[in-house]
Coordinates of C-alpha atoms and ligand atoms in Angstrom, one line a residue:
M161 CA 7.6 -1.1 27.1
I162 CA 8.5 -4.6 28.3
E163 CA 12.2 -5.5 27.9
S164 CA 11.5 -8.6 25.9
D165 CA 9.6 -6.5 23.4
R166 CA 12.5 -4.4 22.4
H167 CA 12.9 -4.3 18.7
P168 CA 15.2 -2.1 16.5
F169 CA 12.1 -0.7 14.9
L170 CA 10.8 0.7 18.2
E171 CA 14.2 2.2 19.1
G172 CA 14.1 4.0 15.8
L173 CA 10.7 5.4 16.6
S174 CA 12.0 7.3 19.7
K175 CA 11.9 10.5 17.6
H176 CA 8.1 10.1 17.5
R177 CA 7.7 10.7 21.2
G178 CA 7.1 14.3 20.5
A179 CA 3.6 14.0 19.1
P180 CA 1.5 16.8 20.4
P181 CA -1.8 16.2 22.4
T182 CA -4.1 14.5 19.9
I183 CA -7.8 13.8 19.5
I184 CA -8.4 11.3 16.7
V185 CA -11.8 11.1 15.2
I186 CA -12.5 8.0 13.2
F187 CA -15.3 8.3 10.7
G188 CA -16.6 4.8 10.0
A189 CA -16.1 3.6 13.6
S190 CA -17.9 0.3 13.1
G191 CA -16.2 -0.5 9.7
D192 CA -13.9 -3.3 9.0
L193 CA -10.7 -1.2 8.8
T194 CA -11.3 0.4 12.2
T195 CA -11.9 -3.0 13.8
R196 CA -9.1 -4.9 12.1
K197 CA -6.4 -2.3 11.8
L198 CA -6.9 1.1 13.4
V199 CA -8.0 0.2 16.9
P200 CA -5.3 -2.6 17.2
A201 CA -2.7 -0.1 15.9
I202 CA -3.7 2.5 18.5
Y203 CA -3.6 -0.1 21.2
N204 CA -0.1 -1.2 20.2
L205 CA 1.1 2.4 20.0
S206 CA -0.1 2.8 23.6
Y207 CA 1.6 -0.4 24.6
D208 CA 4.9 1.0 23.3
N209 CA 4.3 4.4 25.0
L210 CA 4.2 6.2 21.7
L211 CA 0.9 8.0 22.2
P212 CA 1.0 11.5 23.6
A213 CA -0.1 11.9 27.3
N214 CA -3.3 13.6 26.3
F215 CA -4.8 11.3 23.7
T216 CA -8.5 10.7 22.9
L217 CA -10.1 8.4 20.4
I218 CA -13.6 9.4 19.2
G219 CA -15.4 6.9 17.1
F220 CA -17.9 8.6 14.8
G221 CA -20.6 6.4 13.2
R222 CA -24.3 6.1 12.4
N223 CA -25.1 3.4 15.0
P224 CA -26.6 4.9 18.1
I225 CA -24.3 3.3 20.7
S226 CA -22.8 4.6 24.0
D227 CA -19.1 5.3 24.8
E228 CA -19.0 2.1 26.8
E229 CA -20.4 0.0 24.0
F230 CA -17.9 1.4 21.6
A231 CA -15.1 0.8 24.1
N232 CA -16.3 -2.9 24.4
I233 CA -16.2 -3.2 20.6
A234 CA -12.7 -1.7 20.6
N235 CA -11.7 -4.2 23.3
D236 CA -12.9 -7.1 21.2
S237 CA -11.0 -5.8 18.2
V238 CA -7.8 -5.7 20.2
K239 CA -8.4 -9.3 21.4
N240 CA -9.2 -10.5 17.9
Y241 CA -6.7 -8.6 15.7
S242 CA -3.9 -7.1 17.7
R243 CA -0.4 -8.6 17.1
R244 CA -0.1 -8.7 20.9
D245 CA -2.4 -10.1 23.5
L246 CA -4.5 -7.7 25.4
N247 CA -2.6 -6.4 28.5
T248 CA -5.0 -5.0 31.1
N249 CA -2.8 -2.2 32.2
V250 CA -2.3 -0.9 28.7
W251 CA -6.0 -1.3 28.0
E252 CA -6.9 0.7 31.1
K253 CA -4.7 3.6 30.0
I254 CA -6.7 4.0 26.7
H255 CA -10.1 2.8 27.9
S256 CA -11.0 6.0 29.7
N257 CA -10.0 8.0 26.7
I258 CA -12.4 6.3 24.2
Q259 CA -15.6 8.1 23.3
Y260 CA -18.3 7.6 20.7
H261 CA -20.2 10.2 18.7
S262 CA -23.2 9.1 16.8
G263 CA -24.5 10.9 13.7
G264 CA -24.9 10.9 10.0
Y265 CA -22.1 12.1 7.8
D266 CA -24.3 14.6 6.1
D267 CA -25.9 15.9 9.3
F268 CA -24.4 19.3 10.2
N269 CA -25.7 19.1 13.7
A270 CA -23.7 16.0 14.4
F271 CA -20.6 18.0 13.5
K272 CA -21.6 20.9 15.7
T273 CA -22.0 18.6 18.7
L274 CA -18.7 16.9 17.8
A275 CA -17.0 20.3 17.9
E276 CA -18.6 20.9 21.4
K277 CA -17.3 17.5 22.5
I278 CA -13.8 18.3 21.3
D279 CA -13.9 21.7 23.1
K280 CA -14.9 19.9 26.3
I281 CA -12.0 17.4 26.1
Q282 CA -9.6 20.3 25.5
S283 CA -10.8 22.3 28.4
K284 CA -10.7 19.3 30.7
N285 CA -7.1 18.7 29.6
G286 CA -6.2 22.3 30.0
Q287 CA -4.4 22.1 26.7
D288 CA -5.1 22.4 23.0
S289 CA -4.9 19.2 20.9
Q290 CA -4.4 18.6 17.3
I291 CA -7.4 16.9 15.7
L292 CA -6.9 14.0 13.3
F293 CA -9.9 13.2 11.2
Y294 CA -9.6 9.7 9.9
L295 CA -11.9 9.0 7.0
S296 CA -12.3 5.3 7.2
T297 CA -15.5 5.4 5.2
P298 CA -16.7 4.6 1.7
P299 CA -15.5 7.4 -0.7
S300 CA -19.1 8.3 -1.4
V301 CA -19.3 10.1 2.0
F302 CA -15.9 11.9 1.8
E303 CA -17.6 15.0 0.3
P304 CA -20.3 15.5 3.0
I305 CA -17.8 14.8 5.8
L306 CA -15.3 17.3 4.4
R307 CA -18.0 19.9 3.8
N308 CA -19.3 19.6 7.4
L309 CA -15.8 19.7 8.8
G310 CA -15.4 23.0 7.0
E311 CA -18.8 24.5 7.9
S312 CA -18.5 23.5 11.6
G313 CA -15.1 25.2 11.8
L314 CA -13.4 21.9 12.7
S315 CA -11.0 22.2 9.8
S316 CA -9.8 25.7 10.6
R317 CA -7.1 26.6 13.0
N318 CA -7.8 28.8 16.0
L319 CA -11.6 28.2 16.1
H320 CA -11.4 25.0 18.3
T321 CA -7.7 24.5 18.6
R322 CA -4.6 26.5 17.8
L323 CA -2.9 23.4 16.4
A324 CA -3.4 22.6 12.7
S325 CA -5.9 19.7 12.2
K326 CA -5.1 16.8 9.9
V327 CA -7.1 14.6 7.7
I328 CA -6.2 11.0 6.9
I329 CA -7.9 9.4 4.0
E330 CA -7.9 5.9 2.7
K331 CA -7.9 4.8 -0.9
P332 CA -9.6 4.8 -3.3
F333 CA -8.7 8.4 -4.1
G334 CA -11.2 8.7 -6.9
R335 CA -12.3 6.2 -9.5
D336 CA -10.5 7.9 -12.4
L337 CA -8.5 11.0 -13.2
K338 CA -11.5 13.4 -13.1
S339 CA -12.9 12.1 -9.8
A340 CA -9.4 12.2 -8.3
Q341 CA -9.0 15.8 -9.3
D342 CA -12.4 16.6 -7.9
L343 CA -11.5 15.0 -4.6
N344 CA -8.2 16.8 -4.5
N345 CA -10.1 20.1 -5.1
I346 CA -12.7 19.5 -2.4
M347 CA -9.9 18.5 0.0
G348 CA -7.9 21.5 -1.0
S349 CA -10.8 23.8 -0.3
K350 CA -10.9 22.8 3.4
F351 CA -7.3 21.7 4.2
E352 CA -3.8 22.7 3.1
E353 CA -1.9 19.9 1.3
S354 CA 0.4 19.7 4.3
Q355 CA -2.6 18.7 6.4
V356 CA -3.7 15.9 4.2
F357 CA -2.4 12.4 4.7
R358 CA -3.4 9.9 1.9
I359 CA -2.7 6.4 3.1
D360 CA -1.3 3.7 0.9
H361 CA -0.6 1.0 3.5
Y362 CA 2.1 -0.5 1.3
L363 CA 4.3 2.5 2.2
G364 CA 4.0 1.6 5.8
K365 CA 5.5 -1.8 5.2
E366 CA 9.1 -2.1 6.5
T367 CA 10.3 -3.8 3.3
V368 CA 8.9 -1.0 1.2
Q369 CA 10.6 1.6 3.3
D370 CA 13.8 -0.3 3.0
L371 CA 13.8 0.1 -0.8
L372 CA 15.3 3.6 -0.5
V373 CA 17.9 2.4 2.0
Q374 CA 18.9 -0.5 -0.1
R375 CA 19.2 1.6 -3.2
F376 CA 20.9 4.7 -1.8
A377 CA 22.8 3.5 1.3
N378 CA 24.7 0.9 -0.7
N379 CA 27.1 2.1 -3.3
I380 CA 27.2 -1.1 -5.2
F381 CA 23.7 -0.8 -6.8
E382 CA 23.5 2.7 -8.1
P383 CA 26.1 2.3 -10.9
I384 CA 24.2 -0.7 -12.3
W385 CA 20.7 0.5 -11.7
N386 CA 19.9 1.6 -15.2
R387 CA 19.2 0.6 -18.8
Q388 CA 22.9 -0.4 -19.4
Y389 CA 22.7 -3.3 -16.9
V390 CA 19.0 -4.0 -16.1
E391 CA 17.2 -6.3 -18.4
S392 CA 13.7 -5.9 -16.9
V393 CA 11.9 -5.3 -13.7
Q394 CA 8.9 -7.4 -12.5
I395 CA 6.5 -6.4 -9.7
T396 CA 4.1 -9.0 -8.5
V397 CA 1.5 -8.5 -5.8
A398 CA -0.4 -11.8 -5.7
E399 CA -3.0 -12.9 -3.2
E400 CA -4.5 -16.3 -2.5
L401 CA -7.6 -14.8 -1.1
G402 CA -10.6 -14.1 -3.2
V403 CA -12.9 -11.2 -2.8
G404 CA -14.6 -12.7 0.3
S405 CA -17.2 -10.5 1.9
R406 CA -16.1 -7.4 -0.1
G407 CA -17.8 -8.4 -3.3
G408 CA -20.0 -5.2 -3.3
Y409 CA -17.0 -2.9 -3.1
Y410 CA -14.7 -5.0 -5.3
D411 CA -17.0 -5.5 -8.2
K412 CA -17.1 -1.7 -8.7
S413 CA -13.4 -1.5 -8.4
G414 CA -11.4 -4.4 -9.9
A415 CA -7.7 -5.2 -9.7
L416 CA -6.6 -2.1 -11.7
R417 CA -8.2 0.4 -9.3
D418 CA -7.8 -1.7 -6.1
M419 CA -4.1 -2.6 -6.4
I420 CA -2.3 -1.4 -9.5
Q421 CA -3.2 2.3 -9.4
N422 CA -1.9 2.6 -5.9
H423 CA 0.2 -0.2 -4.3
T424 CA 2.1 -1.5 -7.4
M425 CA 2.5 2.1 -8.8
Q426 CA 4.1 3.1 -5.5
L427 CA 6.5 0.2 -5.6
L428 CA 7.4 1.1 -9.2
S429 CA 8.1 4.7 -8.2
L430 CA 10.4 3.7 -5.4
I431 CA 12.3 1.2 -7.4
A432 CA 12.7 3.5 -10.4
M433 CA 13.1 7.0 -8.9
E434 CA 16.2 9.2 -9.0
P435 CA 18.1 9.8 -5.7
P436 CA 16.2 12.5 -3.8
V437 CA 18.2 15.5 -2.8
S438 CA 17.4 14.9 0.9
L439 CA 15.1 12.7 3.0
H440 CA 12.6 15.6 3.3
P441 CA 9.1 14.3 2.4
E442 CA 8.8 16.7 -0.5
S443 CA 12.1 15.7 -2.0
I444 CA 11.1 12.0 -2.0
R445 CA 7.7 12.7 -3.3
D446 CA 9.0 15.0 -6.1
E447 CA 11.2 12.2 -7.4
K448 CA 8.4 9.6 -7.2
V449 CA 6.0 11.7 -9.2
K450 CA 8.6 12.3 -11.9
V451 CA 8.8 8.5 -12.5
L452 CA 5.0 8.3 -13.0
R453 CA 5.0 11.3 -15.3
A454 CA 7.7 9.6 -17.5
I455 CA 5.7 6.5 -18.1
Q456 CA 4.7 6.3 -21.8
P457 CA 1.1 6.0 -22.8
L458 CA 0.3 2.3 -23.1
N459 CA -0.7 0.3 -26.2
L460 CA -4.2 -0.9 -25.5
D461 CA -5.3 -2.9 -28.5
G462 CA -3.9 -5.3 -31.0
D463 CA -1.3 -8.0 -30.7
H464 CA 1.1 -5.7 -28.9
S465 CA -1.3 -4.5 -26.2
D466 CA 0.5 -3.7 -23.0
V467 CA -2.4 -4.7 -20.7
V468 CA -4.2 -8.0 -19.8
R469 CA -7.2 -8.4 -17.6
A470 CA -8.9 -11.6 -16.3
H471 CA -11.1 -12.9 -13.6
Y472 CA -10.8 -16.2 -11.7
S473 CA -12.7 -19.3 -12.3
E474 CA -13.1 -22.1 -9.8
G475 CA -10.1 -24.0 -8.8
L476 CA -8.0 -25.2 -5.8
I477 CA -6.3 -23.1 -3.2
G478 CA -4.3 -24.9 -0.6
G479 CA -5.9 -28.2 -1.8
K480 CA -9.4 -26.9 -1.2
K481 CA -11.9 -26.2 -3.9
V482 CA -12.9 -22.5 -4.2
D483 CA -15.6 -20.8 -6.3
G484 CA -15.0 -18.7 -9.4
Y485 CA -15.5 -14.9 -9.2
L486 CA -18.9 -15.0 -10.7
Q487 CA -20.1 -17.4 -8.0
E488 CA -18.9 -15.1 -5.1
K489 CA -21.3 -13.3 -2.9
N490 CA -22.6 -10.0 -4.2
I491 CA -21.1 -10.5 -7.6
P492 CA -23.5 -10.3 -10.6
N493 CA -23.2 -13.4 -12.7
D494 CA -22.5 -11.3 -15.8
S495 CA -19.8 -9.2 -14.1
I496 CA -16.9 -8.2 -16.3
T497 CA -14.8 -6.8 -13.4
E498 CA -11.1 -8.0 -13.5
T499 CA -9.6 -9.7 -10.5
F500 CA -6.2 -9.9 -12.2
A501 CA -4.4 -7.2 -14.2
A502 CA -0.9 -7.2 -15.8
L503 CA 0.8 -4.3 -17.4
R504 CA 4.0 -3.7 -19.4
L505 CA 5.3 -0.2 -18.9
S506 CA 8.1 1.8 -20.4
I507 CA 9.6 4.7 -18.5
N508 CA 10.7 7.3 -20.9
N509 CA 13.7 8.8 -19.1
W510 CA 17.5 8.7 -19.3
R511 CA 17.9 5.9 -16.8
W512 CA 15.2 3.5 -17.9
K513 CA 14.5 4.0 -21.7
G514 CA 14.0 0.5 -23.2
V515 CA 13.8 -1.4 -20.0
P516 CA 10.4 -3.1 -19.6
F517 CA 8.7 -2.8 -16.3
Y518 CA 6.1 -5.6 -15.9
M519 CA 3.5 -5.5 -13.1
R520 CA 0.8 -7.9 -12.2
S521 CA -1.7 -8.3 -9.4
G522 CA -4.4 -10.7 -8.8
K523 CA -6.6 -12.5 -6.3
R524 CA -6.9 -16.3 -6.0
M525 CA -3.4 -16.8 -7.4
A526 CA -1.0 -19.7 -6.7
R527 CA 0.2 -18.1 -3.6
R528 CA 0.4 -14.9 -1.6
V529 CA 3.6 -13.1 -2.6
S530 CA 4.6 -9.5 -3.2
E531 CA 8.0 -9.0 -4.6
I532 CA 10.0 -6.9 -6.9
A533 CA 12.6 -8.7 -9.1
V534 CA 15.3 -6.7 -10.9
Q535 CA 16.7 -8.8 -13.5
F536 CA 20.2 -7.9 -14.8
K537 CA 21.5 -8.5 -18.3
K538 CA 23.5 -11.7 -18.8
P539 CA 27.3 -11.6 -19.2
P540 CA 28.5 -12.1 -22.7
G541 CA 28.3 -15.9 -23.2
I542 CA 31.9 -16.5 -24.2
L543 CA 33.3 -18.4 -21.3
F544 CA 30.9 -20.7 -19.5
T545 CA 28.4 -21.5 -22.1
E546 CA 30.7 -23.5 -24.4
G547 CA 28.8 -25.9 -26.6
N548 CA 25.6 -24.6 -25.0
R549 CA 26.1 -27.1 -22.2
F550 CA 25.4 -24.6 -19.5
D551 CA 23.4 -21.5 -19.7
V552 CA 24.3 -19.0 -17.0
A553 CA 21.3 -17.5 -15.3
S554 CA 20.6 -13.7 -15.2
N555 CA 21.6 -12.2 -11.9
T556 CA 18.4 -11.1 -10.2
M557 CA 17.8 -9.1 -7.1
V558 CA 14.5 -10.2 -5.6
V559 CA 13.0 -7.9 -2.9
R560 CA 10.4 -9.9 -1.1
I561 CA 7.9 -7.4 0.3
Q562 CA 5.9 -10.2 2.0
P563 CA 5.7 -12.8 3.3
D564 CA 9.1 -14.1 4.4
E565 CA 10.4 -10.5 4.0
G566 CA 13.9 -10.5 2.7
I567 CA 16.3 -9.8 -0.2
T568 CA 17.8 -12.5 -2.4
M569 CA 20.5 -12.1 -5.0
L570 CA 20.7 -14.8 -7.6
L571 CA 24.3 -15.4 -8.7
N572 CA 26.0 -18.1 -10.7
S573 CA 28.4 -20.4 -9.0
K574 CA 30.7 -23.2 -9.8
I575 CA 29.4 -26.7 -9.0
P576 CA 32.2 -28.3 -7.0
G577 CA 34.0 -31.0 -9.1
L578 CA 36.6 -31.4 -11.8
E579 CA 34.6 -29.9 -14.5
T580 CA 33.6 -26.2 -14.7
R581 CA 29.9 -26.3 -14.5
T582 CA 27.7 -23.5 -13.2
Q583 CA 24.6 -23.3 -11.2
P584 CA 22.5 -20.4 -10.0
V585 CA 22.8 -19.9 -6.2
K586 CA 21.1 -17.6 -3.8
M587 CA 22.6 -15.0 -1.4
H588 CA 19.9 -14.2 1.1
F589 CA 19.1 -11.7 3.8
G590 CA 16.0 -12.3 5.9
Y591 CA 14.5 -9.5 8.0
A592 CA 13.2 -11.9 10.7
T593 CA 16.6 -13.6 11.1
T594 CA 18.5 -10.4 11.4
F595 CA 16.1 -8.1 13.2
G596 CA 13.6 -10.5 14.8
S597 CA 9.9 -10.9 14.1
N598 CA 6.8 -9.2 15.5
T599 CA 7.5 -6.0 13.6
P600 CA 4.9 -3.4 14.1
E601 CA 2.1 -3.2 11.6
A602 CA 2.0 -0.6 8.8
Y603 CA -0.9 1.2 10.4
E604 CA 1.0 1.8 13.6
R605 CA 3.8 3.5 11.8
L606 CA 1.4 5.5 9.6
I607 CA -0.9 6.8 12.4
L608 CA 2.2 7.8 14.4
D609 CA 3.7 9.6 11.4
A610 CA 0.4 11.5 10.8
M611 CA 0.4 12.5 14.5
I612 CA 3.9 14.0 14.2
G613 CA 3.2 15.4 10.8
D614 CA 5.7 13.4 8.7
S615 CA 4.2 12.9 5.3
T616 CA 7.0 10.9 3.7
L617 CA 5.0 7.7 3.7
F618 CA 1.8 9.3 2.4
I619 CA 0.7 10.0 -1.2
R620 CA 0.7 13.6 -2.4
G621 CA -2.3 14.8 -4.5
D622 CA -0.2 15.2 -7.7
E623 CA 1.0 11.6 -7.3
T624 CA -2.5 10.2 -7.3
E625 CA -3.3 12.3 -10.4
A626 CA -0.2 11.2 -12.2
S627 CA -1.0 7.6 -11.5
W628 CA -4.7 8.0 -12.6
K629 CA -3.4 9.6 -15.9
I630 CA -1.8 6.2 -16.7
I631 CA -4.7 4.1 -15.5
T632 CA -7.8 6.0 -16.7
P633 CA -7.2 5.4 -20.5
I634 CA -7.1 1.6 -19.7
L635 CA -10.3 1.8 -17.8
D636 CA -12.0 3.7 -20.6
Y637 CA -10.8 1.3 -23.2
W638 CA -11.9 -1.8 -21.2
S639 CA -15.3 -0.2 -20.6
D640 CA -15.6 0.4 -24.4
C641 CA -14.6 -3.3 -25.1
G642 CA -17.1 -4.7 -22.6
R643 CA -16.5 -8.4 -22.3
Q644 CA -14.2 -8.6 -25.3
G645 CA -10.6 -9.3 -24.2
L646 CA -11.5 -10.4 -20.7
E647 CA -9.6 -13.6 -19.9
S648 CA -10.2 -16.1 -17.3
Y649 CA -7.7 -18.0 -15.1
V650 CA -8.1 -21.0 -12.8
S651 CA -8.0 -20.2 -9.1
G652 CA -4.7 -21.2 -7.7
S653 CA -2.8 -20.5 -10.9
W654 CA -0.4 -17.7 -11.9
G655 CA -3.0 -15.9 -14.0
P656 CA -4.0 -16.2 -17.7
L657 CA -1.7 -17.3 -20.4
A658 CA -2.2 -13.9 -22.0
S659 CA -0.1 -12.4 -19.2
D660 CA 2.8 -14.6 -20.1
R661 CA 2.5 -13.4 -23.7
L662 CA 3.1 -9.8 -22.5
L663 CA 6.7 -10.9 -21.8
W664 CA 7.3 -13.0 -24.9
D665 CA 8.3 -10.0 -27.2
K666 CA 11.6 -9.9 -25.2
S667 CA 11.8 -13.6 -24.4
H668 CA 11.2 -12.8 -20.7
E669 CA 9.2 -14.9 -18.2
W670 CA 7.3 -14.2 -15.0
R671 CA 8.9 -15.6 -11.9
R672 CA 6.9 -18.6 -10.8
S673 CA 8.2 -19.3 -7.4
G674 CA 10.0 -17.7 -4.4
P675 CA 13.7 -16.9 -4.5
Ligands
BG6_747 C1 -6.0 -3.4 -0.2 C2 -7.0 -4.0 -1.2 O1 -5.7 -2.1 -0.5 O2 -4.8 -4.2 -0.1 C3 -7.3 -5.4 -0.9 O3 -8.2 -3.2 -1.2 C4 -6.1 -6.2 -0.8 O4 -8.1 -5.9 -2.0 C5 -5.1 -5.6 0.2 O5 -6.4 -7.5 -0.4 C6 -3.8 -6.3 0.2 O6 -3.0 -5.8 1.2 P1 -1.8 -6.7 1.9 O7 -1.2 -5.8 2.9 O8 -2.5 -7.9 2.5 O9 -0.9 -7.1 0.8

């Protein structure tokens, strides 16, 4: 590591230096995720000396290309997408350990020859390696890949290696409860739960990991983190981007499946969970799943519906005109897929009963911002609100997940002067100012954790099922309604008016701007 690159994050990763020899096989080697995220993450881990001495990357894909051609593609992906420029010495270290294996996902022979390749690498190294299978493919091929891993013996310990293999999968983990259960069952027939690493890349974000530290390493929050003091909680994951080139995938998914079922539900579990008994992965995941199980079934129809869906029409983003969803590439012009969803949730437990949790996520919104805002109840208005001249603002803690990562507290303060007048002010902590920028990307942390077998930041099978239990009735209801109830919002806005109405019952409002 170069001295100027020292960062508190990397110092904290020193425990990871013990990853055993590893062969990582990426299925979907020519896919977008591999190019944009996985290869650059592996490069940066190597740059920071965090890869084990014996490390091999095998790209598995359908294109018949050579090892060298794949290495060239990997080289381009580092040049184009790595957070650091390509350093020749670092590249040379991994270059010789990049291989490619061409074959179909349902072709048993391709897996047999993959097993032979893996055996060869191990005998050359004179050491067993753990094998990490990274399923960076469309979910439709998860099943044949898992079946072939089982039948070729690659998923069993002691046949090719004495170390336990691991499988990393990317969302979506199913399309609804039933398919999520089926996927868990197939997975469970080939791998133990401890070998399965389900990625939700939001858990790899530093600000998301900090939620537990903020809540449980500071004694000032816990006494007020409940229905006595909290008025409401808002979770927003807004993007400026539209569906871009992913129309084919997105139109079959929609905002509820793509963002709410996973990323925003994870944020909700972390912000609402009880203190875990330890930092053991299972203690944390046990508490997260309890929150999901305590969410009450939602009202789906009528004036008091808890859900809103919409898709974007044309509008302006950053001053530039952009198309509506129905004009995007690969989107049928009668599509009823939602690009925005908002939910009002109630957590039926001792801590949160009666506190509304609002969540929304959408594409082509006013700006890119992911944040959690915990709004506290107002003080009794007996002192500073005399004659209704001043209305003290609610104290709010805003955790900005991205961009401009930080935490802001909104407080009321006296405006200097002879009169006693109040004004909301901000107390702010910014990660970049305190800890420096250029923080490693989520995928670096997640690949490293999977290598050492730490599953804290990965989703357990029962968590995905608990989340689908909440989401599936909404999907079924929307599918029954067809187009009815589907709203529209102008690109570059904060979503449809109907999403504001979700909050009116309690005279709440969505936050419109940054802290
Ligand atoms: C992915 C979704 O999981 O998350 C995308 O499939 C979305 O549609 C992305 O754009 C957002 O991630 P981030 O890290 O940019 O907020």
